[in-house]
Short mmCIF file of C-alpha atoms in Angstrom, two decimals:
data_model
loop_
_atom_site.label_atom_id
_atom_site.label_comp_id
_atom_site.label_asym_id
_atom_site.label_seq_id
_atom_site.Cartn_x
_atom_site.Cartn_y
_atom_site.Cartn_z
CA UNK A 1 -23.65 -5.48 9.12
CA UNK A 2 -24.44 -3.44 12.25
CA UNK A 3 -25.04 0.00 12.09
CA UNK A 4 -22.82 2.28 13.14
CA UNK A 5 -23.58 6.74 13.55
CA UNK A 6 -21.83 8.89 11.22
CA UNK A 7 -21.47 12.66 10.48
CA UNK A 8 -21.79 13.23 6.81
CA UNK A 9 -20.51 15.97 5.23
CA UNK A 10 -20.80 17.34 1.58
CA UNK A 11 -18.66 15.81 -0.53
CA UNK A 12 -16.16 18.60 -0.59
CA UNK A 13 -13.22 16.74 -2.75
CA UNK A 14 -15.65 15.38 -5.66
CA UNK A 15 -13.33 15.68 -8.35
CA UNK A 16 -13.81 17.38 -11.99
CA UNK A 17 -13.50 14.89 -15.43
CA UNK A 18 -12.22 17.66 -17.93
CA UNK A 19 -11.31 15.21 -20.90
CA UNK A 20 -11.23 11.58 -22.31
CA UNK A 21 -9.57 8.67 -20.75
CA UNK A 22 -6.22 8.48 -20.96
CA UNK A 23 -3.69 5.35 -19.77
CA UNK A 24 -2.38 5.87 -16.64
CA UNK A 25 0.81 6.06 -16.08
CA UNK A 26 1.28 2.49 -18.06
CA UNK A 27 -0.64 0.84 -15.90
CA UNK A 28 -4.76 0.85 -16.74
CA UNK A 29 -7.11 3.68 -17.77
CA UNK A 30 -7.35 7.08 -16.49
CA UNK A 31 -8.98 10.19 -16.85
CA UNK A 32 -7.90 13.36 -16.59
CA UNK A 33 -9.93 15.43 -13.25
CA UNK A 34 -8.93 18.97 -11.90
CA UNK A 35 -8.17 18.32 -8.43
CA UNK A 36 -10.11 20.95 -5.98
CA UNK A 37 -8.54 19.69 -2.32
CA UNK A 38 -7.11 23.35 -2.02
CA UNK A 39 -7.68 26.35 -3.70
CA UNK A 40 -4.94 28.83 -4.58
CA UNK A 41 -2.01 26.28 -4.22
CA UNK A 42 -0.90 24.61 -7.38
CA UNK A 43 -0.49 20.56 -7.48
CA UNK A 44 2.54 20.22 -5.69
CA UNK A 45 1.94 22.34 -3.28
CA UNK A 46 -1.52 21.08 -2.39
CA UNK A 47 -2.70 20.04 1.09
CA UNK A 48 -4.87 17.77 2.79
CA UNK A 49 -8.27 19.15 3.22
CA UNK A 50 -10.33 19.28 6.59
CA UNK A 51 -11.92 16.57 7.78
CA UNK A 52 -10.46 14.24 4.80
CA UNK A 53 -9.64 11.43 7.23
CA UNK A 54 -7.17 10.93 9.83
CA UNK A 55 -4.64 12.32 8.50
CA UNK A 56 -6.63 15.58 8.89
CA UNK A 57 -6.55 15.54 12.62
CA UNK A 58 -4.45 17.85 14.88
CA UNK A 59 -1.58 19.49 12.80
CA UNK A 60 -3.05 18.35 9.73
CA UNK A 61 -1.13 17.37 6.55
CA UNK A 62 0.77 19.90 4.50
CA UNK A 63 3.61 18.07 3.57
CA UNK A 64 6.07 20.19 1.66
CA UNK A 65 3.25 23.38 0.99
CA UNK A 66 5.80 25.53 2.34
CA UNK A 67 9.16 24.90 0.42
CA UNK A 68 10.65 27.69 -0.92
CA UNK A 69 12.68 27.66 -4.21
CA UNK A 70 16.02 26.09 -2.81
CA UNK A 71 13.80 23.43 -1.86
CA UNK A 72 12.03 22.82 -5.29
CA UNK A 73 13.63 20.02 -6.97
CA UNK A 74 12.56 18.45 -10.23
CA UNK A 75 14.06 14.50 -10.47
CA UNK A 76 14.01 12.08 -13.68
CA UNK A 77 16.44 10.06 -12.17
CA UNK A 78 17.66 7.58 -8.80
CA UNK A 79 20.75 10.14 -8.40
CA UNK A 80 18.69 12.73 -8.46
CA UNK A 81 15.95 11.40 -6.47
CA UNK A 82 18.24 10.71 -3.33
CA UNK A 83 20.01 14.16 -3.77
CA UNK A 84 16.49 15.55 -3.46
CA UNK A 85 15.21 13.99 -0.52
CA UNK A 86 18.87 14.70 1.50
CA UNK A 87 18.90 13.63 4.64
CA UNK A 88 15.85 12.53 7.55
CA UNK A 89 17.17 14.32 9.97
CA UNK A 90 16.84 17.85 7.47
CA UNK A 91 12.80 19.04 8.36
CA UNK A 92 13.32 21.52 6.03
CA UNK A 93 10.26 21.96 3.90
CA UNK A 94 10.63 20.35 0.26
CA UNK A 95 8.57 19.73 -2.99
CA UNK A 96 9.69 16.97 -5.31
CA UNK A 97 8.88 16.87 -8.91
CA UNK A 98 8.93 13.53 -10.13
CA UNK A 99 9.09 13.53 -13.91
CA UNK A 100 8.89 10.06 -15.67
CA UNK A 101 9.78 6.99 -14.63
CA UNK A 102 12.82 6.46 -11.81
CA UNK A 103 14.29 3.07 -12.26
CA UNK A 104 15.58 2.26 -8.93
CA UNK A 105 17.40 -0.28 -10.16
CA UNK A 106 20.33 1.70 -11.54
CA UNK A 107 23.80 3.45 -10.07
CA UNK A 108 24.13 6.85 -10.14
CA UNK A 109 25.50 7.37 -13.75
CA UNK A 110 22.11 5.68 -14.54
CA UNK A 111 23.51 2.45 -15.69
CA UNK A 112 20.99 -0.22 -14.83
CA UNK A 113 21.84 -2.89 -12.25
CA UNK A 114 20.75 -6.42 -11.77
CA UNK A 115 20.31 -8.80 -9.12
CA UNK A 116 23.95 -10.37 -9.93
CA UNK A 117 25.21 -6.88 -9.30
CA UNK A 118 24.05 -6.50 -5.77
CA UNK A 119 25.47 -10.46 -4.99
CA UNK A 120 28.72 -9.32 -6.44
CA UNK A 121 31.90 -10.03 -3.11
CA UNK A 122 29.25 -11.09 -0.89
CA UNK A 123 29.81 -15.05 -2.10
CA UNK A 124 25.60 -15.44 -2.38
CA UNK A 125 24.21 -17.72 -5.06
CA UNK A 126 20.99 -18.81 -5.16
CA UNK A 127 22.15 -22.68 -5.84
CA UNK A 128 24.78 -22.86 -2.57
CA UNK A 129 21.75 -21.27 -0.96
CA UNK A 130 19.18 -24.01 -2.22
CA UNK A 131 21.34 -26.50 -1.09
CA UNK A 132 22.54 -25.52 2.24
CA UNK A 133 19.13 -25.17 3.37
CA UNK A 134 17.55 -27.76 1.99
CA UNK A 135 14.58 -29.31 4.22
CA UNK A 136 15.27 -32.35 4.10
CA UNK A 137 19.07 -32.13 5.13
CA UNK A 138 18.99 -28.90 6.82
CA UNK A 139 15.58 -29.53 8.82
CA UNK A 140 12.43 -27.01 9.21
CA UNK A 141 12.26 -26.04 12.86
CA UNK A 142 15.46 -23.07 12.49
CA UNK A 143 15.68 -20.21 10.54
CA UNK A 144 18.79 -20.19 7.87
CA UNK A 145 22.28 -19.34 9.59
CA UNK A 146 25.91 -20.00 8.57
CA UNK A 147 27.89 -18.76 5.79
CA UNK A 148 25.15 -18.43 2.72
CA UNK A 149 22.61 -16.80 5.20
CA UNK A 150 25.02 -13.96 5.80
CA UNK A 151 25.71 -13.32 1.88
CA UNK A 152 21.89 -13.52 1.15
CA UNK A 153 21.76 -10.87 3.88
CA UNK A 154 24.85 -8.85 2.41
CA UNK A 155 23.71 -8.99 -1.20
CA UNK A 156 20.00 -8.04 0.22
CA UNK A 157 21.95 -4.89 2.25
CA UNK A 158 23.46 -3.86 -0.87
CA UNK A 159 20.11 -3.91 -2.78
CA UNK A 160 18.49 -2.06 -0.09
CA UNK A 161 21.47 0.66 0.07
CA UNK A 162 20.23 1.12 -3.80
CA UNK A 163 16.55 0.86 -3.96
CA UNK A 164 14.78 2.28 -0.65
CA UNK A 165 14.69 6.62 -0.68
CA UNK A 166 14.25 7.49 3.19
CA UNK A 167 11.43 10.33 3.17
CA UNK A 168 12.19 13.15 5.63
CA UNK A 169 9.65 15.27 7.30
CA UNK A 170 7.48 18.04 6.05
CA UNK A 171 8.17 16.83 2.34
CA UNK A 172 5.31 16.41 -0.68
CA UNK A 173 6.56 14.07 -3.44
CA UNK A 174 4.43 14.50 -6.56
CA UNK A 175 4.65 12.85 -10.19
CA UNK A 176 4.27 15.76 -12.75
CA UNK A 177 1.28 15.22 -14.73
CA UNK A 178 1.29 14.11 -18.82
CA UNK A 179 5.10 11.92 -17.56
CA UNK A 180 4.02 8.94 -16.79
CA UNK A 181 5.88 9.77 -13.27
CA UNK A 182 6.82 7.65 -10.87
CA UNK A 183 9.17 4.44 -9.44
CA UNK A 184 9.68 0.70 -10.67
CA UNK A 185 12.02 -1.76 -8.26
CA UNK A 186 11.99 0.86 -5.32
CA UNK A 187 10.14 1.66 -2.26
CA UNK A 188 9.37 4.94 -0.77
CA UNK A 189 10.33 4.54 3.46
CA UNK A 190 8.29 7.05 5.71
CA UNK A 191 9.76 6.27 8.96
CA UNK A 192 9.48 8.24 12.43
CA UNK A 193 8.71 10.81 10.89
CA UNK A 194 5.81 13.61 10.41
CA UNK A 195 4.28 15.29 7.34
CA UNK A 196 4.41 13.87 4.33
CA UNK A 197 2.11 13.61 1.29
CA UNK A 198 2.76 10.95 -1.98
CA UNK A 199 0.74 11.94 -4.74
CA UNK A 200 0.22 10.83 -8.54
CA UNK A 201 2.64 8.62 -8.69
CA UNK A 202 2.90 4.89 -10.27
CA UNK A 203 4.87 2.32 -8.23
CA UNK A 204 5.13 -1.21 -9.69
CA UNK A 205 7.20 -4.19 -9.67
CA UNK A 206 8.99 -3.41 -6.08
CA UNK A 207 10.95 -6.79 -6.17
CA UNK A 208 13.93 -8.59 -3.58
CA UNK A 209 16.39 -10.42 -5.09
CA UNK A 210 17.40 -12.44 -2.10
CA UNK A 211 14.44 -13.14 -0.34
CA UNK A 212 14.39 -15.01 2.92
CA UNK A 213 13.73 -18.56 3.43
CA UNK A 214 11.53 -19.66 6.58
CA UNK A 215 11.05 -23.07 7.46
CA UNK A 216 8.90 -22.06 9.98
CA UNK A 217 6.50 -19.57 8.31
CA UNK A 218 3.14 -21.77 8.30
CA UNK A 219 2.84 -25.69 7.91
CA UNK A 220 5.15 -25.68 4.28
CA UNK A 221 7.75 -22.74 5.06
CA UNK A 222 7.81 -19.66 3.12
CA UNK A 223 9.93 -17.69 0.65
CA UNK A 224 9.86 -13.90 3.04
CA UNK A 225 11.20 -10.61 1.07
CA UNK A 226 11.80 -7.45 2.62
CA UNK A 227 10.41 -4.33 0.28
CA UNK A 228 7.02 -2.69 0.11
CA UNK A 229 6.48 -0.28 -2.71
CA UNK A 230 5.69 2.42 -0.11
CA UNK A 231 6.54 1.69 3.64
CA UNK A 232 5.14 3.60 6.54
CA UNK A 233 6.78 2.90 10.08
CA UNK A 234 6.37 5.14 13.37
CA UNK A 235 5.32 7.89 10.16
CA UNK A 236 2.59 10.35 11.45
CA UNK A 237 0.07 12.76 9.00
CA UNK A 238 0.87 10.99 5.97
CA UNK A 239 -1.48 11.49 2.88
CA UNK A 240 -1.24 9.30 -0.07
CA UNK A 241 -3.13 10.22 -2.80
CA UNK A 242 -3.64 9.75 -7.05
CA UNK A 243 -1.17 7.25 -6.57
CA UNK A 244 -1.21 3.67 -8.71
CA UNK A 245 0.57 0.43 -7.36
CA UNK A 246 1.30 -2.64 -9.04
CA UNK A 247 3.55 -5.70 -10.06
CA UNK A 248 3.31 -4.87 -13.58
CA UNK A 249 6.39 -6.27 -15.24
CA UNK A 250 6.63 -9.58 -12.82
CA UNK A 251 3.70 -11.35 -11.91
CA UNK A 252 3.79 -13.55 -9.35
CA UNK A 253 2.81 -16.41 -11.96
CA UNK A 254 5.85 -16.46 -13.41
CA UNK A 255 7.42 -17.19 -10.12
CA UNK A 256 9.76 -20.26 -9.48
CA UNK A 257 8.80 -22.70 -6.62
CA UNK A 258 11.56 -23.83 -4.74
CA UNK A 259 10.95 -26.16 -1.85
CA UNK A 260 7.34 -26.32 -3.06
CA UNK A 261 6.82 -22.99 -2.22
CA UNK A 262 6.78 -20.11 -4.31
CA UNK A 263 9.65 -17.89 -4.29
CA UNK A 264 7.69 -14.55 -3.56
CA UNK A 265 10.05 -11.85 -4.38
CA UNK A 266 7.38 -8.66 -3.55
CA UNK A 267 6.05 -7.70 -0.33
CA UNK A 268 3.42 -5.01 0.56
CA UNK A 269 2.11 -1.92 -1.82
CA UNK A 270 1.80 0.28 1.04
CA UNK A 271 2.30 -1.08 4.49
CA UNK A 272 1.17 0.81 7.45
CA UNK A 273 3.58 -0.16 10.39
CA UNK A 274 5.02 0.09 13.73
CA UNK A 275 2.67 2.66 15.05
CA UNK A 276 2.50 4.76 12.36
CA UNK A 277 -0.97 6.96 12.91
CA UNK A 278 -2.98 9.55 11.31
CA UNK A 279 -2.78 8.43 7.61
CA UNK A 280 -5.21 9.34 5.04
CA UNK A 281 -4.95 7.03 1.46
CA UNK A 282 -7.58 8.22 -1.20
CA UNK A 283 -7.78 8.09 -4.83
CA UNK A 284 -5.23 4.73 -5.12
CA UNK A 285 -5.40 1.83 -7.47
CA UNK A 286 -3.94 -1.59 -6.34
CA UNK A 287 -3.96 -3.92 -8.68
CA UNK A 288 -1.95 -6.98 -9.39
CA UNK A 289 -0.70 -7.85 -6.14
CA UNK A 290 -0.86 -10.37 -3.45
CA UNK A 291 -0.39 -8.98 0.22
CA UNK A 292 -1.58 -5.40 -0.73
CA UNK A 293 -2.17 -3.16 2.72
CA UNK A 294 -0.55 -4.46 6.41
CA UNK A 295 -1.80 -1.87 9.09
CA UNK A 296 -0.04 -3.01 11.79
CA UNK A 297 3.20 -5.85 11.71
CA UNK A 298 1.90 -7.53 15.52
CA UNK A 299 -0.61 -8.27 16.93
CA UNK A 300 0.89 -6.95 19.78
CA UNK A 301 1.26 -3.01 18.77
CA UNK A 302 0.51 -0.99 21.68
CA UNK A 303 -2.76 0.41 21.37
CA UNK A 304 -3.65 4.36 20.59
CA UNK A 305 -2.30 4.65 17.27
CA UNK A 306 -2.60 3.03 13.46
CA UNK A 307 -5.69 5.17 13.14
CA UNK A 308 -6.07 4.81 9.11
CA UNK A 309 -8.53 6.25 6.64
CA UNK A 310 -8.74 4.45 3.35
CA UNK A 311 -11.58 5.82 0.59
CA UNK A 312 -12.07 6.04 -2.59
CA UNK A 313 -9.57 3.27 -3.49
CA UNK A 314 -9.86 0.76 -6.22
CA UNK A 315 -8.36 -2.78 -5.33
CA UNK A 316 -8.33 -5.03 -8.36
CA UNK A 317 -6.71 -8.27 -8.77
CA UNK A 318 -5.61 -8.59 -5.33
CA UNK A 319 -5.14 -11.60 -3.80
CA UNK A 320 -5.10 -10.38 0.31
CA UNK A 321 -4.97 -7.54 3.06
CA UNK A 322 -6.99 -5.08 1.38
CA UNK A 323 -6.43 -3.25 4.00
CA UNK A 324 -5.26 -6.54 6.67
CA UNK A 325 -5.97 -4.55 10.46
CA UNK A 326 -4.49 -4.79 13.53
CA UNK A 327 -5.13 -2.99 17.08
CA UNK A 328 -5.96 0.35 15.72
CA UNK A 329 -9.49 2.37 14.53
CA UNK A 330 -9.99 2.19 10.64
CA UNK A 331 -12.27 4.25 8.60
CA UNK A 332 -13.30 2.13 5.24
CA UNK A 333 -15.59 4.18 2.89
CA UNK A 334 -16.41 4.33 -0.79
CA UNK A 335 -13.96 1.71 -1.77
CA UNK A 336 -14.18 -0.21 -5.00
CA UNK A 337 -13.38 -3.62 -5.26
CA UNK A 338 -13.44 -5.92 -7.97
CA UNK A 339 -12.82 -9.62 -6.90
CA UNK A 340 -12.65 -10.91 -10.16
CA UNK A 341 -9.22 -13.07 -11.06
CA UNK A 342 -6.63 -10.56 -12.90
CA UNK A 343 -3.08 -11.81 -14.14
CA UNK A 344 -3.16 -14.83 -12.00
CA UNK A 345 -4.02 -13.32 -8.85
CA UNK A 346 -6.70 -14.53 -7.04
CA UNK A 347 -8.74 -13.96 -4.18
CA UNK A 348 -8.30 -15.12 -0.51
CA UNK A 349 -9.99 -12.52 1.03
CA UNK A 350 -10.60 -8.44 1.28
CA UNK A 351 -10.63 -7.45 4.43
CA UNK A 352 -9.06 -9.12 7.71
CA UNK A 353 -9.89 -7.73 11.51
CA UNK A 354 -7.60 -9.12 13.90
CA UNK A 355 -5.75 -8.09 17.05
CA UNK A 356 -9.23 -6.09 18.16
CA UNK A 357 -8.83 -4.00 15.12
CA UNK A 358 -11.48 -1.74 15.14
CA UNK A 359 -12.98 -1.08 11.34
CA UNK A 360 -15.77 1.20 10.18
CA UNK A 361 -16.81 -0.22 6.58
CA UNK A 362 -19.43 2.49 5.38
CA UNK A 363 -21.02 2.38 1.48
CA UNK A 364 -18.29 0.04 -0.57
CA UNK A 365 -19.19 -1.90 -3.32
CA UNK A 366 -17.96 -5.50 -4.58
CA UNK A 367 -17.70 -6.39 -7.91
CA UNK A 368 -17.56 -10.18 -6.96
CA UNK A 369 -18.30 -13.67 -9.69
CA UNK A 370 -20.31 -15.92 -9.12
CA UNK A 371 -17.50 -18.60 -8.32
CA UNK A 372 -16.78 -16.65 -5.24
CA UNK A 373 -19.34 -16.71 -2.03
CA UNK A 374 -19.86 -13.34 0.14
CA UNK A 375 -18.39 -15.24 3.24
CA UNK A 376 -14.69 -15.57 1.56
CA UNK A 377 -14.49 -11.17 1.48
CA UNK A 378 -13.75 -10.93 5.37
CA UNK A 379 -11.41 -12.33 7.72
CA UNK A 380 -10.37 -12.49 11.06
CA UNK A 381 -9.51 -13.81 14.22
CA UNK A 382 -11.73 -13.83 16.68
CA UNK A 383 -11.20 -10.65 18.36
CA UNK A 384 -11.47 -7.87 15.49
CA UNK A 385 -14.61 -5.72 14.54
CA UNK A 386 -15.92 -4.35 11.43
CA UNK A 387 -19.14 -2.79 11.82
CA UNK A 388 -20.50 -0.14 9.39
CA UNK A 389 -24.09 -0.17 6.99
CA UNK A 390 -24.27 0.79 2.56
CA UNK A 391 -22.05 -2.05 1.42
CA UNK A 392 -23.04 -3.51 -1.50
CA UNK A 393 -22.45 -6.94 -3.52
CA UNK A 394 -23.08 -6.98 -7.08
CA UNK A 395 -25.20 -3.95 -6.62
CA UNK A 396 -26.92 -5.73 -3.46
CA UNK A 397 -26.82 -4.40 0.00
CA UNK A 398 -24.86 -6.57 1.89
CA UNK A 399 -24.35 -7.90 5.11
CA UNK A 400 -20.56 -9.18 4.87
CA UNK A 401 -20.30 -9.96 8.51
CA UNK A 402 -23.45 -12.25 8.92
CA UNK A 403 -22.44 -13.82 5.76
CA UNK A 404 -18.85 -14.35 6.99
CA UNK A 405 -19.71 -15.80 10.69
CA UNK A 406 -22.37 -18.05 9.28
CA UNK A 407 -19.51 -19.74 7.12
CA UNK A 408 -16.49 -19.38 10.17
CA UNK A 409 -15.87 -20.39 13.66
CA UNK A 410 -14.08 -17.21 14.51
CA UNK A 411 -16.39 -14.86 14.45
CA UNK A 412 -16.25 -11.49 13.35
CA UNK A 413 -17.58 -8.61 16.26
CA UNK A 414 -20.20 -6.23 14.68
CA UNK A 415 -19.64 -3.22 17.38
CA UNK A 416 -16.65 -0.58 17.23
CA UNK A 417 -15.46 1.95 20.29
CA UNK A 418 -15.25 4.82 17.90
CA UNK A 419 -17.47 7.10 15.80
CA UNK A 420 -15.78 8.48 12.61
CA UNK A 421 -16.26 11.69 12.07
CA UNK A 422 -13.09 13.07 9.61
CA UNK A 423 -15.22 12.24 6.27
CA UNK A 424 -14.79 14.39 3.81
CA UNK A 425 -16.52 13.17 0.50
CA UNK A 426 -18.12 10.08 2.23
CA UNK A 427 -20.83 9.56 -0.78
CA UNK A 428 -24.68 8.11 0.79
CA UNK A 429 -24.56 5.50 -1.63
CA UNK A 430 -21.97 3.39 -3.51
CA UNK A 431 -24.06 2.65 -6.38
CA UNK A 432 -22.23 4.79 -8.87
CA UNK A 433 -18.35 3.89 -7.51
CA UNK A 434 -16.66 1.01 -10.18
CA UNK A 435 -18.18 3.61 -12.91
CA UNK A 436 -16.22 6.94 -11.12
CA UNK A 437 -13.69 5.60 -9.65
CA UNK A 438 -12.20 4.19 -12.93
CA UNK A 439 -12.00 7.95 -14.04
CA UNK A 440 -10.51 9.08 -11.34
CA UNK A 441 -8.71 6.72 -9.29
CA UNK A 442 -5.12 6.59 -9.55
CA UNK A 443 -2.22 8.00 -10.95
CA UNK A 444 -2.11 9.94 -14.06
CA UNK A 445 -5.43 11.21 -13.51
CA UNK A 446 -4.45 14.84 -12.21
CA UNK A 447 -3.65 18.46 -13.67
CA UNK A 448 -1.08 20.47 -12.82
CA UNK A 449 -3.70 23.20 -12.52
#
């Protein structure tokens, strides 16, 4: 992999292990660490440090750090979270402390809701849908339309009304340490707003009850779902830190097949699309998932945005999109990838650079079993670039682009049009990442002090 020029800073954001390992919000293991991101502020009012990735540029990312007592909330239920978020038109700084695990599939009284509840009154049933759009009679040349497709869309809208949480600008959403803080079955939607922080939360099993059949998707058609655990759409200055993302509760291996294709109920874990910009994603765990992170939703997205930094994250048991990048300038440094099959999730690739994306991958570490070739770690369409150096595979410095290009006709380019400078915490070697990030990354790792 061709070398790229970087300005290395001292590791100002190194976390300090202060106690033995604990279970991280029910998914994997973590270690209690002291977050040293900003002096003089508690966990809930911390702001992103200077030079810590793209989200630190310009005005930086402060979230709800200036929230007054009237806009500081502690929530433990779906209804409380909805109330605390308020309207996206209200940009007053706010801090939302999440205590415990919030089940998005509940009504305002806390009663558990099922897919049947969302479908009630719409006329939708899976059996009727399958009969209506069976390729043997409906064909494969057009999208579903008609009575059952309208009913499916109505049922999906009913679920979305309940499980999609719209986040306003100038907001910090932070899990309370020691409470297994997180959201199951729900989606944080950060759309068209600026200055949002999401920290110390576990997101699990964000499930679409009503996937749409698309017979034109690929050679054999596909079932497509609608919800990411966290989705950024046209958002700016977003910092996602010390979160855990997983399909735990409903792994894809349990999904049935219809029309010969998997009935996929999961979409992304953290997607950054629709010209979102100035985003830093660090110290997270992404695990047991298929389509994990999408940066850029279309090959035709305009240039100049989709600037994203990913550092000190763990990707484990991830099939693909770690990340898939389009158009933007993306810096990946000091991430750890374990591509061993986990819970049925087997690797397709780790990083995809397409649509002229400009990726710098520096000092990352891959654990790769002998059954997987190094050439499978990257993917591309022949227009994207991946530059960088210091990447290790099983402890050995490896030119990932050279390995990929030797095995594929659509070559990944090795030069980029930018030089990363917002590199706080950049470690000169990836050698210690597997051990280090096992202790420090993901939800449940931070203290409140």
